[in-house]
PDB file of C-alpha atoms in Angstrom:
ATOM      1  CA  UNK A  18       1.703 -19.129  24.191  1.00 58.00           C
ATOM      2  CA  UNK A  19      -1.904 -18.187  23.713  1.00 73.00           C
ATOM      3  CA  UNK A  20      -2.684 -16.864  20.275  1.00 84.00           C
ATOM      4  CA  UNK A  21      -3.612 -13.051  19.980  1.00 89.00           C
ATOM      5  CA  UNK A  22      -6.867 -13.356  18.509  1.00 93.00           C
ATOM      6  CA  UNK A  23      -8.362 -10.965  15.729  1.00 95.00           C
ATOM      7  CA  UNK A  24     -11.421 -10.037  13.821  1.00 96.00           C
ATOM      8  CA  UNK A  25     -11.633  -8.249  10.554  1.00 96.00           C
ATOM      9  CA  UNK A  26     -14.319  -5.986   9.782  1.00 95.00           C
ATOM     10  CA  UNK A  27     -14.258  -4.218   6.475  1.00 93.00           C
ATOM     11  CA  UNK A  28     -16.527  -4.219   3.416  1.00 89.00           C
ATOM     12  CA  UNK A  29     -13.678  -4.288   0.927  1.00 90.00           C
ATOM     13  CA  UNK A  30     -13.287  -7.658  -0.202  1.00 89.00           C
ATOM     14  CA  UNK A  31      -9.487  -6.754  -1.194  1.00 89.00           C
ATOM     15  CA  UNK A  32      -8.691  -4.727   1.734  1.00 91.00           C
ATOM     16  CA  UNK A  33     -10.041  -7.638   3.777  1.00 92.00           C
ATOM     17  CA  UNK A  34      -7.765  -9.775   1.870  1.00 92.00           C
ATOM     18  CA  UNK A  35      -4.704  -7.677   2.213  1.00 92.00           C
ATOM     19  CA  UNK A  36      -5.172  -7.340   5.827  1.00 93.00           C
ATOM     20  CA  UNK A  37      -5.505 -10.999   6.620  1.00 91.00           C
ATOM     21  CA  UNK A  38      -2.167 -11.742   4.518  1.00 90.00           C
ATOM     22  CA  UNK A  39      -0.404  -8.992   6.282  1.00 90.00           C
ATOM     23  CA  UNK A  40      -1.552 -10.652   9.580  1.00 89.00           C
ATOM     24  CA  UNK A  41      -0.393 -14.084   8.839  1.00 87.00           C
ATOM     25  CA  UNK A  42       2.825 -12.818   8.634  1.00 85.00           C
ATOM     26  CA  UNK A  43       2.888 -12.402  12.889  1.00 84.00           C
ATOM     27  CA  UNK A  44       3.228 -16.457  14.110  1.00 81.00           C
ATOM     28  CA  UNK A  45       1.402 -15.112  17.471  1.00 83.00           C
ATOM     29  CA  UNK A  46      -1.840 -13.691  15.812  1.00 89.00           C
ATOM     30  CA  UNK A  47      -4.756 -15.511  15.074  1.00 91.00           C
ATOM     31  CA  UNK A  48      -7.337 -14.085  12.123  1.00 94.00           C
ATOM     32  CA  UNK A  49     -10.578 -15.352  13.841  1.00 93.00           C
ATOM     33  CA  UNK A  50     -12.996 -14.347  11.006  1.00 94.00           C
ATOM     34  CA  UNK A  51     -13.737 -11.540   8.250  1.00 94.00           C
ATOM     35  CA  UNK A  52     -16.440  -9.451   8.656  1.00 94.00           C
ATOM     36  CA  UNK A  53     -18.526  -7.626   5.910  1.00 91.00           C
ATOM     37  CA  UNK A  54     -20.854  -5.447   8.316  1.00 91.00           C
ATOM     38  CA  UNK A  55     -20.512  -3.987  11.655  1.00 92.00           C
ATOM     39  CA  UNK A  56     -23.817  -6.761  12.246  1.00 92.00           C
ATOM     40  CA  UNK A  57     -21.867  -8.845  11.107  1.00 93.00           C
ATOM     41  CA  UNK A  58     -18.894  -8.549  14.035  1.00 93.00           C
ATOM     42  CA  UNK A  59     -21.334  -7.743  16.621  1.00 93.00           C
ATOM     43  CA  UNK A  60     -22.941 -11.395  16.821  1.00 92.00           C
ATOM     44  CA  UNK A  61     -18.711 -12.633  16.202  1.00 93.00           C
ATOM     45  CA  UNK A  62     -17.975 -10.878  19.236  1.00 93.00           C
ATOM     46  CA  UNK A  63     -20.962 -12.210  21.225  1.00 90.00           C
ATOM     47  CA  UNK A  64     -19.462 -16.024  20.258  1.00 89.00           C
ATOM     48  CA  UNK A  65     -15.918 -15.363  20.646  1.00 90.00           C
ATOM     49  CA  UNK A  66     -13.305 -13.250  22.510  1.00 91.00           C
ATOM     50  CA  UNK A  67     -11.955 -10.828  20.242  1.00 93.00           C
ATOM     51  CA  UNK A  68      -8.247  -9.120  21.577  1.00 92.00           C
ATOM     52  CA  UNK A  69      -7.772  -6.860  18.450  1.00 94.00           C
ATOM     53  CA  UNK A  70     -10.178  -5.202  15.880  1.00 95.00           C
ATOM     54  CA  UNK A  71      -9.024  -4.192  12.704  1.00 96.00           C
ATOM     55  CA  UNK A  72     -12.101  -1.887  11.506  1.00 93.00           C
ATOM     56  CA  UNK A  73     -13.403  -0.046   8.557  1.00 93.00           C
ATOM     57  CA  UNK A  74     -15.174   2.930   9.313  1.00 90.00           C
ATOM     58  CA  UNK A  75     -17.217   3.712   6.017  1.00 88.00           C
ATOM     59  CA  UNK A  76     -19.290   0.304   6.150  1.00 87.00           C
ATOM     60  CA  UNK A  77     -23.098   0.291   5.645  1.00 82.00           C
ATOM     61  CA  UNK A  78     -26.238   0.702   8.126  1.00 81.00           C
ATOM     62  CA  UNK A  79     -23.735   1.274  10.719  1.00 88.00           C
ATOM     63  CA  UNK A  80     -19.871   3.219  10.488  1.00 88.00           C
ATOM     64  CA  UNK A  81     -17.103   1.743  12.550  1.00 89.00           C
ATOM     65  CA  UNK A  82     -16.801   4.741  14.967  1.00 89.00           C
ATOM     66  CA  UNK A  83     -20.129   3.903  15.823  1.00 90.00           C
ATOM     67  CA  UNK A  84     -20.055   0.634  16.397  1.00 91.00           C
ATOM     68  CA  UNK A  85     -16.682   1.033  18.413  1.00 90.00           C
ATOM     69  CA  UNK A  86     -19.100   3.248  20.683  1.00 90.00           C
ATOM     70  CA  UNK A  87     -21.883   1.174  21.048  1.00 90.00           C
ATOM     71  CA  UNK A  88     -20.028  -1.840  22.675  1.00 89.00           C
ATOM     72  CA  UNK A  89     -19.767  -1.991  25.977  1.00 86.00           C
ATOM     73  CA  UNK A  90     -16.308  -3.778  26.353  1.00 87.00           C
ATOM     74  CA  UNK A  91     -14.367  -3.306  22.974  1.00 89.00           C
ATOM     75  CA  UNK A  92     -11.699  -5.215  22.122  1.00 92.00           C
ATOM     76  CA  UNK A  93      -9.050  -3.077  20.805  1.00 92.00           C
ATOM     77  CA  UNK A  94      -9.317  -1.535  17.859  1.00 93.00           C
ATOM     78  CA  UNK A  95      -6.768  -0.379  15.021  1.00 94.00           C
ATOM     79  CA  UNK A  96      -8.796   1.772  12.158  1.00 93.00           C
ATOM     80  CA  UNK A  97      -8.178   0.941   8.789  1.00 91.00           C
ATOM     81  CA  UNK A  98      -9.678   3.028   6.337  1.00 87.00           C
ATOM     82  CA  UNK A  99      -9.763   5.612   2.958  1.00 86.00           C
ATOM     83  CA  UNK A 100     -10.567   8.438   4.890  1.00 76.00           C
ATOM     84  CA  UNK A 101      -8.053  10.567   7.010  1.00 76.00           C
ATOM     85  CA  UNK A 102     -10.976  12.799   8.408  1.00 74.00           C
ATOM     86  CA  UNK A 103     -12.122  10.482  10.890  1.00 66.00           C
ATOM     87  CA  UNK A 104      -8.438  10.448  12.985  1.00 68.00           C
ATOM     88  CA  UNK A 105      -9.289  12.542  15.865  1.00 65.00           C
ATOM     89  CA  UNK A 106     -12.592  11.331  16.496  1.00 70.00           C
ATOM     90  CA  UNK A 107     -11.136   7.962  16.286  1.00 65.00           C
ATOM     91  CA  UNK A 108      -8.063   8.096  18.813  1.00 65.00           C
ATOM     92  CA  UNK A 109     -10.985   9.817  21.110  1.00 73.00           C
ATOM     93  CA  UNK A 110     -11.959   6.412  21.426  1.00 81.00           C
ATOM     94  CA  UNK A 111      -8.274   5.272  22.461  1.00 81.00           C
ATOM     95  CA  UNK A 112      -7.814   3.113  19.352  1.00 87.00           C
ATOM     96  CA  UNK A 113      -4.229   1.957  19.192  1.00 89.00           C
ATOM     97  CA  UNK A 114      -3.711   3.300  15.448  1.00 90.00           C
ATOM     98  CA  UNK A 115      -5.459   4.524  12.618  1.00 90.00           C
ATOM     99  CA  UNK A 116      -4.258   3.273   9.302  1.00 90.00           C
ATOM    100  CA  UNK A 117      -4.746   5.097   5.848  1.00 89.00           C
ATOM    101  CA  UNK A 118      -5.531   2.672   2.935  1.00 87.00           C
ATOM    102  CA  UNK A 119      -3.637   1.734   0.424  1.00 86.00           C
ATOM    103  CA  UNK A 120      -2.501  -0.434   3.459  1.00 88.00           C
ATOM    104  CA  UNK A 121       1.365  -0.783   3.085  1.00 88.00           C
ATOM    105  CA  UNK A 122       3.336  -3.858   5.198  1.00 88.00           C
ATOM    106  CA  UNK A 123       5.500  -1.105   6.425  1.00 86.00           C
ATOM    107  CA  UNK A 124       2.597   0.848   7.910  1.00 89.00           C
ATOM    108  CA  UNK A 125       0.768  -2.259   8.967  1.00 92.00           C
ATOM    109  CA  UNK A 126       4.149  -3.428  10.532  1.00 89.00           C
ATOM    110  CA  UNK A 127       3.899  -0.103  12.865  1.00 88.00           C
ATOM    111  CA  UNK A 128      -0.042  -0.716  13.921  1.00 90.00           C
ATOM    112  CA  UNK A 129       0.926  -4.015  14.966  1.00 89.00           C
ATOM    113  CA  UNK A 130       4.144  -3.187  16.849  1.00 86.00           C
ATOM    114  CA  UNK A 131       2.262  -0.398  18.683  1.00 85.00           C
ATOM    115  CA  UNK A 132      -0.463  -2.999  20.047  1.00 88.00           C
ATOM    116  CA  UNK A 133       2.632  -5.313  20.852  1.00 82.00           C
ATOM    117  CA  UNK A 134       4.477  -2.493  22.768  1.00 76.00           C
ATOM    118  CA  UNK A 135       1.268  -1.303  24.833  1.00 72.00           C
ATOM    119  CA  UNK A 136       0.820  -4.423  26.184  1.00 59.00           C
ATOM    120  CA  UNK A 137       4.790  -5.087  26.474  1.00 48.00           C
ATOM    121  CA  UNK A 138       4.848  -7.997  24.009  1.00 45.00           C
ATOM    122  CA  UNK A 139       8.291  -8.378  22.436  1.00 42.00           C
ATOM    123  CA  UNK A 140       7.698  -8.691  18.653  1.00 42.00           C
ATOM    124  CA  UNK A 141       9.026 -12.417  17.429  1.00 44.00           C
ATOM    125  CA  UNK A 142      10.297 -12.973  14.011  1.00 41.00           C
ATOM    126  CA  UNK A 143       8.293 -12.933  10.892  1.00 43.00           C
ATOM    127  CA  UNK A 144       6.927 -15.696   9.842  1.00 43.00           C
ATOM    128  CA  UNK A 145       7.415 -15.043   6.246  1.00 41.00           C
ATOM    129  CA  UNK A 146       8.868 -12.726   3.956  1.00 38.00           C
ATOM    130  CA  UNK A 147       6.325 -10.515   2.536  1.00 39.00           C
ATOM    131  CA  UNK A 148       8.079  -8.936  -1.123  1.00 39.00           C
ATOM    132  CA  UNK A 149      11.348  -8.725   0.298  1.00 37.00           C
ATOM    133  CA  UNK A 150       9.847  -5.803   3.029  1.00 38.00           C
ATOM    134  CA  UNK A 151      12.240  -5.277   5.871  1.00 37.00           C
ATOM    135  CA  UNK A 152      10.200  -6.989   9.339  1.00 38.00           C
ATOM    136  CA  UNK A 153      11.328  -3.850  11.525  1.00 42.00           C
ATOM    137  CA  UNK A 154      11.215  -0.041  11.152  1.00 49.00           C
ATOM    138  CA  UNK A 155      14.441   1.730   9.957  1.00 64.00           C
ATOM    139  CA  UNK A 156      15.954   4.048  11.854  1.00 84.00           C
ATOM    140  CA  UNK A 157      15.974   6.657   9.638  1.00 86.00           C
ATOM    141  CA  UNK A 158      14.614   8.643   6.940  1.00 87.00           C
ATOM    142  CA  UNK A 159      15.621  10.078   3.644  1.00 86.00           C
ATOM    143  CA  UNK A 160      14.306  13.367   2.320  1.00 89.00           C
ATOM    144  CA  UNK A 161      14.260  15.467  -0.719  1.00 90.00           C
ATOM    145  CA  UNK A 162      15.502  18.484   0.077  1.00 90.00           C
ATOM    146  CA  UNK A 163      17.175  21.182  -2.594  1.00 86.00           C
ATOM    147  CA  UNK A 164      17.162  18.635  -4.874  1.00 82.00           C
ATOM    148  CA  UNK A 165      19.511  15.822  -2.727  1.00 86.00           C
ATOM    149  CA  UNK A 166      18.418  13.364  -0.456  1.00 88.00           C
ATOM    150  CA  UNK A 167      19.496  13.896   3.036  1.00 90.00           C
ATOM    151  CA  UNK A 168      19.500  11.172   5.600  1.00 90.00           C
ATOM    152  CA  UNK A 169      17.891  11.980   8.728  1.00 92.00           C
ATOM    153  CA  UNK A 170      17.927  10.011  11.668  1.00 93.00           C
ATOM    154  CA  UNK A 171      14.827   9.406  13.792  1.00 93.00           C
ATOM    155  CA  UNK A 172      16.866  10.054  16.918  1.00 93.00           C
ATOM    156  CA  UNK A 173      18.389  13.251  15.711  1.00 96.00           C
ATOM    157  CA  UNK A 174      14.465  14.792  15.143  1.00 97.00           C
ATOM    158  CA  UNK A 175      13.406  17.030  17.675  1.00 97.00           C
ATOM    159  CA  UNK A 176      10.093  18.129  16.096  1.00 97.00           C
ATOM    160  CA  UNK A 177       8.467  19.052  12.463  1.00 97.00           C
ATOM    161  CA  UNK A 178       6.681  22.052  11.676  1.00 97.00           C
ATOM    162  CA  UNK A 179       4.332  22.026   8.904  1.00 95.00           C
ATOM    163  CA  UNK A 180       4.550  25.052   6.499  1.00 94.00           C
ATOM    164  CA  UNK A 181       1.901  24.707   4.184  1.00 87.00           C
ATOM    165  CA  UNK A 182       2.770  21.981   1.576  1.00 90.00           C
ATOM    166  CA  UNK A 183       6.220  21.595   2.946  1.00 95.00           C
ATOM    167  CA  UNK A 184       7.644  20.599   6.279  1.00 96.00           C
ATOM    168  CA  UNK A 185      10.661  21.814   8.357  1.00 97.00           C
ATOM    169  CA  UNK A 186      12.222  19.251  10.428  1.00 97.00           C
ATOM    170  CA  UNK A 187      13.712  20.493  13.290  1.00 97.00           C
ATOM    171  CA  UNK A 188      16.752  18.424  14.192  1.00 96.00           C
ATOM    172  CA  UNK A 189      19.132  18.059  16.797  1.00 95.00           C
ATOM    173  CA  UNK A 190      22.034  20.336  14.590  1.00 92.00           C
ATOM    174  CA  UNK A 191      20.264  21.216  11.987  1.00 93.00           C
ATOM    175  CA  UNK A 192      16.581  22.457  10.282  1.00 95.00           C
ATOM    176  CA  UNK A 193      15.366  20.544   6.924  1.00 96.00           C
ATOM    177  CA  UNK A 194      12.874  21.829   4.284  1.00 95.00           C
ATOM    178  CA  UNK A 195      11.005  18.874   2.193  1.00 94.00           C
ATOM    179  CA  UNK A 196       7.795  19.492   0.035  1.00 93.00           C
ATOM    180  CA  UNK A 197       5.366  17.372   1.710  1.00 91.00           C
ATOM    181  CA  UNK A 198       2.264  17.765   3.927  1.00 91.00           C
ATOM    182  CA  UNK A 199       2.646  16.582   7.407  1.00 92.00           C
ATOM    183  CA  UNK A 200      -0.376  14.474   7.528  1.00 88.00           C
ATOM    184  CA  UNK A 201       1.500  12.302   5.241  1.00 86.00           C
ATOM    185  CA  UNK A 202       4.854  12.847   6.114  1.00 90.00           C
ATOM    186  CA  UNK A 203       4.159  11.634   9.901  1.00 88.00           C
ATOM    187  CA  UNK A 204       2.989   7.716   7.879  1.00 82.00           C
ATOM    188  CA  UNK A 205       6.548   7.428   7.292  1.00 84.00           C
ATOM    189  CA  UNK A 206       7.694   8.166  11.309  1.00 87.00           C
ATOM    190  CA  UNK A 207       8.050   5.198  13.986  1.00 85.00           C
ATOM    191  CA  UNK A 208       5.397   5.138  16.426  1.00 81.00           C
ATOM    192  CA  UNK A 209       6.871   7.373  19.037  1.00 88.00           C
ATOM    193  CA  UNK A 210       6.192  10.115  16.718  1.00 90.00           C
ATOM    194  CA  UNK A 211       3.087  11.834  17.436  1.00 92.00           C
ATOM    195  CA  UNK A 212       1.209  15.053  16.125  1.00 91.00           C
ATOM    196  CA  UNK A 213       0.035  17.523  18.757  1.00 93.00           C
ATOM    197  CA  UNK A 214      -1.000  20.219  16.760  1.00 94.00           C
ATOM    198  CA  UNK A 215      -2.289  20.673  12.926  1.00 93.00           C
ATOM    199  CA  UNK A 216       0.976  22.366  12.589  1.00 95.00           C
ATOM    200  CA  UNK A 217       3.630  20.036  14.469  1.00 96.00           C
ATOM    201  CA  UNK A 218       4.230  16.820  15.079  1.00 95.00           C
ATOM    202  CA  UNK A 219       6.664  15.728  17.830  1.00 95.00           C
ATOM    203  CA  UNK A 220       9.402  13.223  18.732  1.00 95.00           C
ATOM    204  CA  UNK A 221       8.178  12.142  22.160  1.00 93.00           C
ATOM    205  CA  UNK A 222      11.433  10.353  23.159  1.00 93.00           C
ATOM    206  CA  UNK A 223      12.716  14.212  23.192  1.00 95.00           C
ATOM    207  CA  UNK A 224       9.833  15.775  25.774  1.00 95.00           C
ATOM    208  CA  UNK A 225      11.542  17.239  28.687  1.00 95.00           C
ATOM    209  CA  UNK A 226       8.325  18.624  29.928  1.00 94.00           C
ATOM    210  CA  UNK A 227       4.648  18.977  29.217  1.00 94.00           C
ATOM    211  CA  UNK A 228       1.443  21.203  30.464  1.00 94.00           C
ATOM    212  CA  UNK A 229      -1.959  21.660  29.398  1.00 91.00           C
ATOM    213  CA  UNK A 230      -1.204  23.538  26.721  1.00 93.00           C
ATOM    214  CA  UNK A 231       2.034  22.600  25.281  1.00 95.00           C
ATOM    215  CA  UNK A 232       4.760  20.313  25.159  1.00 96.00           C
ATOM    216  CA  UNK A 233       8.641  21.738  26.143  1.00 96.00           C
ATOM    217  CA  UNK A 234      11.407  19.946  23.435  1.00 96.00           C
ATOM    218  CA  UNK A 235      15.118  21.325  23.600  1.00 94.00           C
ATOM    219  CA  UNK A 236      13.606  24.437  25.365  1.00 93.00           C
ATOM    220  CA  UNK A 237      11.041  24.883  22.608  1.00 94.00           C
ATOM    221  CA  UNK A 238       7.295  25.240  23.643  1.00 96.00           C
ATOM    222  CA  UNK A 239       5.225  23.474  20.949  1.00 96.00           C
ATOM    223  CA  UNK A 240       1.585  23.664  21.159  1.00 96.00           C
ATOM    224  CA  UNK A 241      -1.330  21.724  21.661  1.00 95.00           C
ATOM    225  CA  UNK A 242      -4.273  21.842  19.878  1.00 92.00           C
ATOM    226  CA  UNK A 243      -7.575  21.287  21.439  1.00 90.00           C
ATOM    227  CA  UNK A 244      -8.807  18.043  19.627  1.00 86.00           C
ATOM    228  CA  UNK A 245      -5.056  16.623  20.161  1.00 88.00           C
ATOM    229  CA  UNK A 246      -4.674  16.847  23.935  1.00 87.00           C
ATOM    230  CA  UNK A 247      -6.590  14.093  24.819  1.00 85.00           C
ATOM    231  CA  UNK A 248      -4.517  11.410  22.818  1.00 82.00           C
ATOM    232  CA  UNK A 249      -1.355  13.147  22.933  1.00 87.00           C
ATOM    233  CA  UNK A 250      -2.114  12.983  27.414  1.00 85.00           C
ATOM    234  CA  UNK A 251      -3.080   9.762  26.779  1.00 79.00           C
ATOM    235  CA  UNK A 252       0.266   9.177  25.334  1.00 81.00           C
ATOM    236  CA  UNK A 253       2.523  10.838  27.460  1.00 80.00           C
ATOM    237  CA  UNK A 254       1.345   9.636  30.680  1.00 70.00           C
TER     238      UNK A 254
END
């Protein structure tokens, strides 16, 4: 089987380093090169044929959104950077993931998988153990909640609903309150979990129906915002 080959582009010497070790984990991926610059990966890319990015976007003389835009036949790309305010303009570009550092195996686990899934790859065993981290996603959560931790499972949620700093999970017999924001409660969801809206993020396994404007779950309308619809169409369709 051909190996899926991959380029590194970051500026972090450590994050570099985390992300290659993290890769070698996968027998069927293939860490081509690091990259300091986006200069740097544009003459790589010119040598060699590149299947997935994994791309810094704070990098000097030239960002990674940038350089994702000025190529005329990207490979594709999974984000991996400090900043979370780059996410929407980034899955404009129909990036497969974006990936908040400090970069966890868990999370890194979940980029992979979706790049695996999208191009209907099953997802071989590990190589190697990596600190005793479980090689697939559980399937479910625990959450603090009145001071207990309830177990939630992923195919119970119907949708969360952001309420400032805490979230209410919307289940299939029940509704749980946790203190946490939703832009980093939704790191800890499988992939098939997907935020629409500032304010929700939705279980896409439980869609019954969809418009322009909102997605129908359990007889629930949830909105869409405005920079979301184009990924969350993306998805869907």
């Amino acid at each position: 089987m051909r190996k899926i080959k991959c380029l590194i582009v970051d500026d972090e010497p450590l994050a570099s380093s985390l992300i290659k070790k993290h890769l070698a984990q996968f027998a069927q991926f293939e860490c081509v090169a690091s990259c300091w610059n986006a200069m740097e990966a544009f003459e790589m890319l010119k040598k060699e044929p590149i299947d997935l990015l994994f791309l810094d976007i704070q990098m000097p003389v030239l960002n990674g959104i940038d350089f994702v835009k000025s190529l005329r036949h990207p490979p594709k790309v999974i984000f991996v950077t400090a900043y979370r305010d780059y996410a929407v303009e980034s899955y404009e570009l129909d990036v497969i993931d974006y990936i908040v550092k400090p970069i966890t195996f868990d999370r890194f686990f979940k980029a992979v998988n979706k790049f695996l899934n999208q191009f209907e790859t099953k997802l071989p065993p590990v190589a190697k153990s990596v600190e005793n981290k479980p090689t697939k996603e559980s399937d479910y959560i625990y959450v603090n909640s009145n001071r207990k931790y309830i177990k939630i499972a992923f195919d119970q949620v119907l949708y969360i609903e952001s309420l400032k700093d805490y979230v209410r999970i919307h289940t299939l017999v029940d509704k749980v309150m946790t203190k946490e924001k939703i832009s980093e409660f939704i790191e800890k969801l499988p992939a098939h979990f997907i935020r629409v809206h500032r304010s929700f993020i939705i279980n896409t396994q439980k869609v019954t129906a969809f418009t322009n404007h909102d997605v129908e779950i359990n007889g629930q309308e949830i909105p869409i915002g405005i920079s979301y619809k184009k990924m969350v169409f993306d998805f869907l369709k």
